[in-house]
Short mmCIF file of C-alpha atoms (C1' of nucleotides) in Angstrom, two decimals:
data_model
loop_
_atom_site.label_atom_id
_atom_site.label_comp_id
_atom_site.label_asym_id
_atom_site.label_seq_id
_atom_site.Cartn_x
_atom_site.Cartn_y
_atom_site.Cartn_z
CA MET A 1 -23.02 -26.87 -9.52
CA GLN A 2 -22.19 -23.27 -10.41
CA ARG A 3 -21.80 -21.24 -7.27
CA VAL A 4 -24.05 -18.36 -6.35
CA ILE A 5 -22.49 -15.75 -4.12
CA ILE A 6 -23.88 -12.65 -2.51
CA HIS A 7 -21.83 -9.66 -1.48
CA VAL A 8 -23.31 -7.15 0.93
CA ASP A 9 -21.86 -3.69 1.35
CA MET A 10 -23.29 -1.26 3.89
CA ASP A 11 -24.01 2.18 2.47
CA TYR A 12 -21.76 4.97 3.78
CA PHE A 13 -21.66 2.91 6.96
CA TYR A 14 -20.16 5.23 9.58
CA ALA A 15 -22.06 8.27 8.40
CA ALA A 16 -25.29 6.25 8.13
CA ILE A 17 -24.97 5.17 11.75
CA GLU A 18 -24.39 8.74 12.85
CA GLU A 19 -27.48 9.84 10.94
CA ARG A 20 -29.51 7.16 12.59
CA GLU A 21 -28.33 8.19 16.05
CA ASP A 22 -29.03 11.86 15.48
CA PRO A 23 -32.04 12.44 13.24
CA SER A 24 -31.27 16.15 13.07
CA LEU A 25 -28.46 15.21 10.69
CA LYS A 26 -30.96 14.03 8.09
CA GLY A 27 -30.68 16.12 4.98
CA LYS A 28 -27.30 17.53 5.93
CA ALA A 29 -23.87 16.70 4.62
CA VAL A 30 -22.26 14.41 7.17
CA VAL A 31 -18.53 13.74 7.22
CA VAL A 32 -16.99 11.24 9.63
CA CYS A 33 -13.35 12.11 10.21
CA MET A 34 -10.29 10.59 11.73
CA PHE A 35 -8.92 13.60 13.51
CA SER A 36 -5.25 13.62 14.24
CA ASN A 37 -3.78 15.22 17.33
CA ARG A 38 -3.50 18.46 15.46
CA GLY A 39 -6.62 20.35 16.33
CA GLU A 40 -9.86 20.95 14.51
CA SER A 41 -8.70 20.56 10.96
CA GLY A 42 -5.95 17.96 11.07
CA GLY A 43 -7.01 14.56 9.85
CA ALA A 44 -8.62 12.74 6.98
CA VAL A 45 -12.14 11.82 5.92
CA SER A 46 -13.17 8.30 6.75
CA THR A 47 -16.68 8.22 5.32
CA SER A 48 -19.18 10.78 4.14
CA ASN A 49 -22.84 10.55 3.25
CA TYR A 50 -24.12 11.12 -0.26
CA ILE A 51 -24.99 14.75 0.27
CA ALA A 52 -21.38 15.39 1.20
CA ARG A 53 -20.19 13.36 -1.77
CA GLU A 54 -22.15 15.62 -4.08
CA ALA A 55 -19.86 18.42 -2.93
CA GLY A 56 -16.87 16.33 -3.96
CA ILE A 57 -15.97 15.08 -0.50
CA ARG A 58 -14.26 11.69 -0.60
CA SER A 59 -12.69 9.14 1.71
CA ALA A 60 -9.06 9.84 2.60
CA MET A 61 -9.39 13.50 1.70
CA PRO A 62 -7.88 15.92 4.23
CA CYS A 63 -10.65 17.23 6.49
CA LYS A 64 -9.48 20.75 5.84
CA LEU A 65 -10.03 20.31 2.15
CA ALA A 66 -13.42 18.70 2.77
CA ARG A 67 -14.43 21.65 4.88
CA SER A 68 -13.53 24.05 2.11
CA LYS A 69 -15.73 22.09 -0.29
CA ASN A 70 -18.74 22.32 1.97
CA PRO A 71 -18.36 24.61 4.98
CA ASP A 72 -21.86 23.71 6.17
CA ALA A 73 -21.15 20.00 6.43
CA VAL A 74 -21.26 18.42 9.86
CA PHE A 75 -17.90 16.96 10.82
CA LEU A 76 -17.95 14.15 13.36
CA PRO A 77 -15.15 12.10 14.88
CA VAL A 78 -15.10 8.36 14.18
CA ARG A 79 -16.56 6.15 16.90
CA LYS A 80 -15.05 2.88 15.82
CA LYS A 81 -16.09 0.85 18.87
CA PHE A 82 -19.69 1.78 18.41
CA TYR A 83 -19.69 1.01 14.70
CA GLU A 84 -18.20 -2.37 15.49
CA GLU A 85 -21.18 -3.21 17.66
CA VAL A 86 -23.57 -2.27 14.89
CA SER A 87 -21.42 -4.26 12.51
CA SER A 88 -21.65 -7.43 14.54
CA ASN A 89 -25.45 -7.13 14.63
CA VAL A 90 -25.52 -6.79 10.87
CA MET A 91 -23.09 -9.67 10.38
CA GLU A 92 -25.33 -11.98 12.37
CA ILE A 93 -28.19 -11.22 10.01
CA LEU A 94 -26.03 -11.89 6.99
CA ARG A 95 -24.59 -15.09 8.38
CA SER A 96 -28.08 -16.41 9.09
CA ASN A 97 -28.88 -16.07 5.39
CA ALA A 98 -25.93 -18.10 4.16
CA ASP A 99 -26.10 -21.76 3.20
CA ASN A 100 -24.48 -22.62 6.49
CA GLU A 101 -22.24 -21.19 9.20
CA ASP A 102 -19.12 -21.73 7.13
CA ALA A 103 -20.49 -20.23 3.95
CA PHE A 104 -19.88 -16.77 5.32
CA GLU A 105 -16.94 -14.39 5.10
CA LYS A 106 -16.74 -11.00 6.73
CA ILE A 107 -14.18 -8.97 4.83
CA SER A 108 -14.33 -5.69 6.68
CA ILE A 109 -16.39 -3.84 9.22
CA ASP A 110 -19.10 -3.20 6.66
CA GLU A 111 -18.80 -5.91 4.00
CA ALA A 112 -19.30 -9.64 3.75
CA PHE A 113 -19.72 -12.51 1.33
CA LEU A 114 -22.21 -15.29 1.76
CA GLU A 115 -22.69 -18.33 -0.38
CA VAL A 116 -26.26 -19.33 -1.23
CA THR A 117 -25.60 -21.97 -3.87
CA GLU A 118 -27.59 -24.62 -2.04
CA SER A 119 -30.40 -22.41 -0.79
CA CYS A 120 -31.21 -21.23 -4.29
CA LYS A 121 -30.12 -24.34 -6.19
CA GLY A 122 -28.43 -22.21 -8.78
CA ASP A 123 -31.57 -20.19 -9.47
CA TYR A 124 -30.70 -16.50 -9.62
CA SER A 125 -34.24 -15.31 -9.05
CA ILE A 126 -34.29 -17.13 -5.74
CA ALA A 127 -30.89 -15.63 -4.94
CA GLU A 128 -32.35 -12.22 -5.64
CA GLU A 129 -35.16 -12.91 -3.20
CA ILE A 130 -32.61 -13.77 -0.57
CA GLY A 131 -30.83 -10.51 -1.36
CA MET A 132 -34.06 -8.55 -0.94
CA ARG A 133 -34.77 -10.32 2.31
CA ILE A 134 -31.34 -9.42 3.64
CA LYS A 135 -31.84 -5.77 2.76
CA GLU A 136 -35.20 -5.78 4.52
CA GLU A 137 -33.87 -7.49 7.63
CA VAL A 138 -30.98 -5.07 7.91
CA ARG A 139 -33.27 -2.11 7.41
CA SER A 140 -35.84 -3.12 9.95
CA SER A 141 -33.40 -4.24 12.59
CA GLU A 142 -30.67 -1.64 12.24
CA LYS A 143 -32.34 1.24 10.39
CA ILE A 144 -29.63 1.47 7.79
CA THR A 145 -29.40 0.43 4.17
CA CYS A 146 -27.02 -1.76 2.24
CA SER A 147 -26.25 -2.63 -1.35
CA VAL A 148 -26.25 -6.19 -2.59
CA GLY A 149 -24.42 -7.86 -5.44
CA ILE A 150 -25.07 -11.38 -6.67
CA GLY A 151 -22.85 -13.35 -9.02
CA PRO A 152 -21.09 -16.64 -9.75
CA ASN A 153 -17.99 -15.79 -7.68
CA LYS A 154 -16.69 -13.35 -5.12
CA LEU A 155 -15.14 -11.00 -7.64
CA ILE A 156 -18.35 -10.54 -9.60
CA SER A 157 -20.63 -10.25 -6.58
CA LYS A 158 -18.32 -7.71 -5.03
CA MET A 159 -18.29 -5.61 -8.16
CA ALA A 160 -22.01 -6.01 -8.60
CA SER A 161 -22.74 -4.62 -5.15
CA SER A 162 -20.99 -1.38 -5.99
CA TYR A 163 -22.76 -1.07 -9.32
CA LYS A 164 -25.92 0.41 -7.89
CA LYS A 165 -25.58 2.37 -4.67
CA PRO A 166 -26.95 3.22 -2.25
CA ASP A 167 -29.70 0.76 -1.39
CA GLY A 168 -29.27 -1.16 -4.62
CA ILE A 169 -29.29 -4.75 -5.71
CA THR A 170 -27.53 -6.04 -8.81
CA VAL A 171 -27.68 -9.55 -10.18
CA ILE A 172 -25.07 -10.73 -12.66
CA LYS A 173 -25.71 -14.18 -14.06
CA PRO A 174 -22.78 -16.18 -15.44
CA GLU A 175 -23.76 -15.41 -19.03
CA ASP A 176 -23.81 -11.68 -18.29
CA VAL A 177 -20.40 -11.47 -16.67
CA THR A 178 -18.48 -10.50 -19.79
CA ASP A 179 -20.82 -7.69 -20.79
CA PHE A 180 -20.90 -6.45 -17.23
CA LEU A 181 -17.12 -6.15 -16.96
CA LYS A 182 -16.18 -5.11 -20.49
CA PRO A 183 -16.72 -1.37 -20.36
CA MET A 184 -15.44 -0.81 -16.86
CA PRO A 185 -12.26 1.13 -16.22
CA VAL A 186 -9.64 -1.23 -14.78
CA LYS A 187 -9.56 0.77 -11.58
CA LYS A 188 -12.97 -0.65 -10.73
CA LEU A 189 -11.67 -4.18 -10.56
CA TRP A 190 -11.39 -5.42 -7.02
CA GLY A 191 -7.72 -5.28 -6.09
CA ILE A 192 -6.61 -2.71 -8.63
CA GLY A 193 -5.64 0.58 -7.06
CA LYS A 194 -4.02 3.71 -8.27
CA VAL A 195 -0.56 2.25 -8.78
CA THR A 196 -1.65 -0.68 -10.90
CA GLU A 197 -4.04 1.57 -12.78
CA ASN A 198 -1.19 3.87 -13.74
CA LYS A 199 1.05 1.04 -14.84
CA LEU A 200 -1.72 -0.37 -17.00
CA SER A 201 -2.43 3.03 -18.41
CA GLU A 202 1.18 3.30 -19.53
CA MET A 203 0.63 0.07 -21.43
CA GLY A 204 -2.36 1.64 -23.10
CA ILE A 205 -4.88 -0.36 -21.08
CA ARG A 206 -7.81 1.51 -19.67
CA THR A 207 -10.82 -0.81 -19.70
CA VAL A 208 -11.35 -4.32 -18.50
CA GLU A 209 -11.99 -5.41 -22.06
CA GLU A 210 -8.60 -4.11 -23.12
CA LEU A 211 -6.96 -5.87 -20.20
CA SER A 212 -8.64 -9.20 -20.84
CA GLY A 213 -7.46 -9.08 -24.45
CA ARG A 214 -3.80 -8.80 -23.56
CA ASP A 215 -1.42 -11.70 -23.71
CA VAL A 216 -0.70 -13.22 -20.29
CA MET A 217 3.00 -13.30 -21.02
CA GLU A 218 3.03 -9.58 -21.63
CA LEU A 219 1.28 -8.96 -18.32
CA ILE A 220 3.66 -11.32 -16.55
CA SER A 221 6.66 -9.50 -17.98
CA VAL A 222 5.46 -6.27 -16.45
CA PHE A 223 3.85 -7.42 -13.20
CA GLY A 224 5.55 -10.72 -12.42
CA LYS A 225 4.04 -14.16 -12.54
CA ASN A 226 1.51 -13.98 -9.74
CA LYS A 227 0.07 -10.61 -10.43
CA GLY A 228 0.24 -11.04 -14.18
CA MET A 229 -1.85 -14.20 -14.08
CA TRP A 230 -4.19 -12.70 -11.56
CA LEU A 231 -4.81 -9.67 -13.78
CA LYS A 232 -5.63 -11.84 -16.77
CA GLN A 233 -8.05 -14.00 -14.80
CA THR A 234 -9.67 -11.14 -12.99
CA ALA A 235 -10.27 -9.22 -16.20
CA SER A 236 -11.99 -12.32 -17.54
CA GLY A 237 -14.28 -12.44 -14.53
CA ILE A 238 -12.73 -15.63 -13.20
CA ASP A 239 -12.31 -16.09 -9.47
CA GLU A 240 -12.19 -19.49 -7.84
CA ASN A 241 -11.59 -18.31 -4.30
CA PRO A 242 -13.99 -19.94 -1.88
CA VAL A 243 -16.15 -18.13 0.59
CA LYS A 244 -14.68 -18.97 3.93
CA GLU A 245 -14.34 -17.47 7.33
CA ARG A 246 -11.26 -15.34 7.64
CA THR A 247 -8.76 -16.58 10.11
CA ALA A 248 -8.34 -13.97 12.79
CA THR A 249 -6.02 -11.13 11.86
CA ASP A 250 -2.33 -11.79 12.02
CA GLN A 251 -1.28 -8.32 13.06
CA ILE A 252 -2.40 -5.67 15.51
CA GLY A 253 -1.12 -2.14 15.38
CA ARG A 254 -1.69 1.47 16.28
CA MET A 255 -0.43 4.60 14.67
CA ALA A 256 -0.96 8.26 15.46
CA SER A 257 0.23 11.74 14.64
CA LEU A 258 2.42 13.79 16.93
CA LYS A 259 0.98 17.14 17.92
CA ASN A 260 3.75 18.82 15.99
CA ASP A 261 6.58 17.56 13.87
CA THR A 262 9.35 16.88 16.33
CA ARG A 263 12.30 14.75 17.26
CA ASN A 264 11.97 15.42 20.95
CA GLU A 265 12.46 12.08 22.64
CA ASP A 266 10.08 12.66 25.54
CA THR A 267 7.26 13.60 23.19
CA ILE A 268 7.89 10.70 20.87
CA PHE A 269 8.32 8.09 23.57
CA SER A 270 5.27 9.17 25.51
CA LEU A 271 3.10 8.78 22.42
CA LEU A 272 4.79 5.47 21.72
CA GLU A 273 3.85 4.32 25.23
CA GLU A 274 0.22 5.14 24.60
CA LEU A 275 0.22 3.23 21.37
CA MET A 276 1.93 0.24 22.92
CA ASP A 277 -0.62 0.21 25.73
CA ASP A 278 -3.42 0.03 23.21
CA VAL A 279 -1.71 -2.71 21.28
CA ILE A 280 -1.03 -4.80 24.37
CA ASN A 281 -4.61 -4.35 25.50
CA LYS A 282 -5.86 -5.62 22.19
CA THR A 283 -3.63 -8.67 22.29
CA VAL A 284 -4.78 -9.44 25.83
CA LYS A 285 -8.40 -9.07 24.81
CA ARG A 286 -7.88 -11.44 21.91
CA LYS A 287 -5.81 -13.80 23.97
CA VAL A 288 -2.92 -13.86 21.55
CA SER A 289 0.80 -13.56 21.92
CA PHE A 290 3.09 -12.07 19.31
CA ARG A 291 6.44 -12.96 17.82
CA SER A 292 7.27 -9.86 15.82
CA VAL A 293 7.37 -6.16 16.61
CA THR A 294 7.33 -3.43 13.98
CA VAL A 295 7.86 0.28 14.46
CA THR A 296 6.88 2.83 11.82
CA VAL A 297 7.92 6.43 11.43
CA ILE A 298 6.46 8.91 9.00
CA PHE A 299 8.81 11.83 8.72
CA SER A 300 7.89 15.46 8.20
CA ASN A 301 8.44 15.00 4.46
CA PHE A 302 5.95 12.08 4.54
CA LYS A 303 8.57 9.47 3.80
CA THR A 304 7.72 6.28 5.66
CA SER A 305 10.18 3.89 7.23
CA THR A 306 9.72 0.74 9.24
CA LYS A 307 11.89 -1.43 11.38
CA SER A 308 10.88 -4.81 12.62
CA ARG A 309 12.23 -7.53 14.76
CA THR A 310 11.27 -11.14 15.16
CA LEU A 311 11.61 -12.75 18.56
CA ASN A 312 12.74 -16.28 19.19
CA HIS A 313 9.35 -17.26 20.47
CA ALA A 314 5.93 -15.75 20.90
CA VAL A 315 5.24 -13.74 24.02
CA ASN A 316 2.62 -11.47 25.41
CA ASP A 317 4.72 -9.19 27.48
CA ARG A 318 4.49 -5.44 27.81
CA HIS A 319 8.14 -5.09 28.73
CA ILE A 320 9.43 -7.05 25.80
CA LEU A 321 7.31 -4.93 23.48
CA ASN A 322 8.56 -1.84 25.25
CA GLU A 323 12.22 -2.71 24.99
CA ASN A 324 12.11 -3.67 21.34
CA ALA A 325 9.94 -0.80 20.17
CA LYS A 326 11.98 1.78 22.03
CA GLN A 327 15.26 0.46 20.72
CA MET A 328 14.05 0.58 17.15
CA MET A 329 12.62 4.07 17.63
CA GLN A 330 15.95 5.15 19.06
CA ARG A 331 17.65 3.86 15.95
CA PHE A 332 15.39 6.01 13.80
CA LEU A 333 16.42 9.05 15.78
CA GLU A 334 20.07 8.19 15.28
CA GLU A 335 19.80 7.43 11.60
CA SER A 336 17.89 10.49 10.45
CA ASP A 337 17.81 14.14 11.34
CA LEU A 338 14.32 14.72 9.97
CA ASN A 339 11.44 15.56 12.27
CA PHE A 340 8.88 12.86 12.97
CA ARG A 341 5.29 13.45 11.96
CA ARG A 342 3.59 10.19 12.84
CA ILE A 343 4.67 7.03 14.56
CA GLY A 344 3.21 3.58 14.87
CA VAL A 345 3.79 0.26 16.54
CA ARG A 346 2.55 -3.12 15.42
CA VAL A 347 2.85 -6.69 16.58
CA GLY A 348 2.53 -9.66 14.29
CA ASN A 349 2.97 -13.39 13.93
CA LEU A 350 0.14 -13.70 16.37
CA GLN A 351 -0.64 -17.00 17.93
CA GLU A 352 -3.10 -18.26 20.44
CA SER A 353 -1.87 -17.54 23.96
CA THR A 354 -1.51 -20.61 26.09
CA GLY A 355 -1.98 -18.43 29.12
CA GLN A 356 1.21 -19.72 30.63
CA ARG A 357 4.67 -18.57 29.81
CA SER A 358 7.23 -21.03 28.68
CA LEU A 359 10.58 -21.46 30.35
CA PHE A 360 12.15 -19.57 27.49
CA ASP A 361 10.48 -16.42 28.65
CA PHE A 362 12.80 -16.13 31.60
"C1'" DT B 1 20.61 -22.79 -6.92
"C1'" DC B 2 16.64 -23.47 -4.24
"C1'" DT B 3 13.89 -22.60 -0.21
"C1'" DC B 4 12.74 -20.47 3.86
"C1'" DC B 5 12.20 -16.61 6.56
"C1'" DA B 6 12.89 -12.01 8.31
"C1'" DA B 7 12.85 -7.21 7.13
"C1'" DA B 8 11.26 -3.45 4.56
"C1'" DT B 9 8.32 -1.38 1.32
"C1'" DA B 10 4.10 -1.11 -1.57
"C1'" DT B 11 -0.66 -1.23 -1.99
"C1'" DA B 12 -5.50 -1.16 -0.88
"C1'" DC B 13 -9.41 0.14 1.74
"C1'" DT B 14 -12.36 3.03 4.61
"C1'" DT C 1 -2.88 22.36 -1.70
"C1'" DC C 2 -3.17 18.92 2.45
"C1'" DA C 3 -1.86 14.88 3.93
"C1'" DA C 4 -5.34 9.33 9.05
"C1'" DG C 5 -5.22 4.85 10.35
"C1'" DT C 6 -5.38 -0.35 9.86
"C1'" DA C 7 -4.14 -4.33 7.65
"C1'" DT C 8 -2.41 -7.35 3.97
"C1'" DA C 9 0.57 -8.32 -0.08
"C1'" DT C 10 4.79 -8.10 -2.40
"C1'" DT C 11 9.57 -7.57 -2.79
"C1'" DT C 12 14.19 -7.93 -1.19
"C1'" DG C 13 18.04 -10.06 0.67
"C1'" DG C 14 20.55 -13.29 3.48
"C1'" DA C 15 21.41 -17.99 5.50
"C1'" DG C 16 21.42 -22.74 5.19
"C1'" DA C 17 20.61 -27.05 2.55
#
DNA sequence: TCTCCAAATATACT
DNA sequence: TCAAGTATATTTGGAGA
């Protein structure tokens, strides 16, 4: 049977939660920011509500620039922990509407796929009812809205949900897929960002229709086999990927800005300690050990460099993280005379902690 | 020459 | 101009079969 898949995307999630918590924000431009350690204006926009967007405020925009676009907007710091709680409430609602426990896939804090092939027996009008029910349940239980997309695969449902926002629902039946995609700029395809957009543009490709008409071999010659084939399929609306629970993340990291650009070791290492503490705490909470350690430096000219190291076996040990991260950071100081702007530390190759250390750890 | 894996960079998303 | 943070994907390059 043809699959029927629903994608749910919360509307301006962080800002919507803040509005809900403080009704006096209603009607105002609300901008949720990730502030750096550099005072009032340093940092970037995470999410903004639609009033703010009307002023041209966008995700990832420097807060300073956002403020200049609308000086009356309310700027709030992100409260990630809190949003995560709201998120897990929402996810429970979504999961309960899927065919079964496994027919659910959370893809980020505010988005998920659910398969409803069996519940609706391939009937899109029933799928739409399920979509409406989800919207209603989320609204009444969490007082926020979401947008829903329904289609024959993840790609199409994902793109459908962003078609009408906020508080929208869009149904794309298999026979409508081609017309739906045709006129879209390639940038709208899920997985195509600025870089790929530019490359395509150089090839004279701007719309999905133009992309789908190109020869696969030509795409492969420019993008390599994997991406070339993926582009061709995606532009044709084909996506066979199943809806399935994501395996827990494979990496945990933290990154932060220094108060000022510097190469002062005390300053750098004390921030690094903080970041490592956070990372270790997260691994302990998730009961995982790690086998690789990566250190990132963003220099004052915004060039980014990383160093990483893989250990012989997985550990969950603050001192081992400490030693490795510090050594790599030291190397950065030796290799470059630029100031540091931001630094980060990340552990990867995570695996379930056994709780006991092996002999090799000594 | 192929395959695996570690290291580093690129890309995407909010 | 100003310029955050988290995570995954892709590419590169070396070692061993």
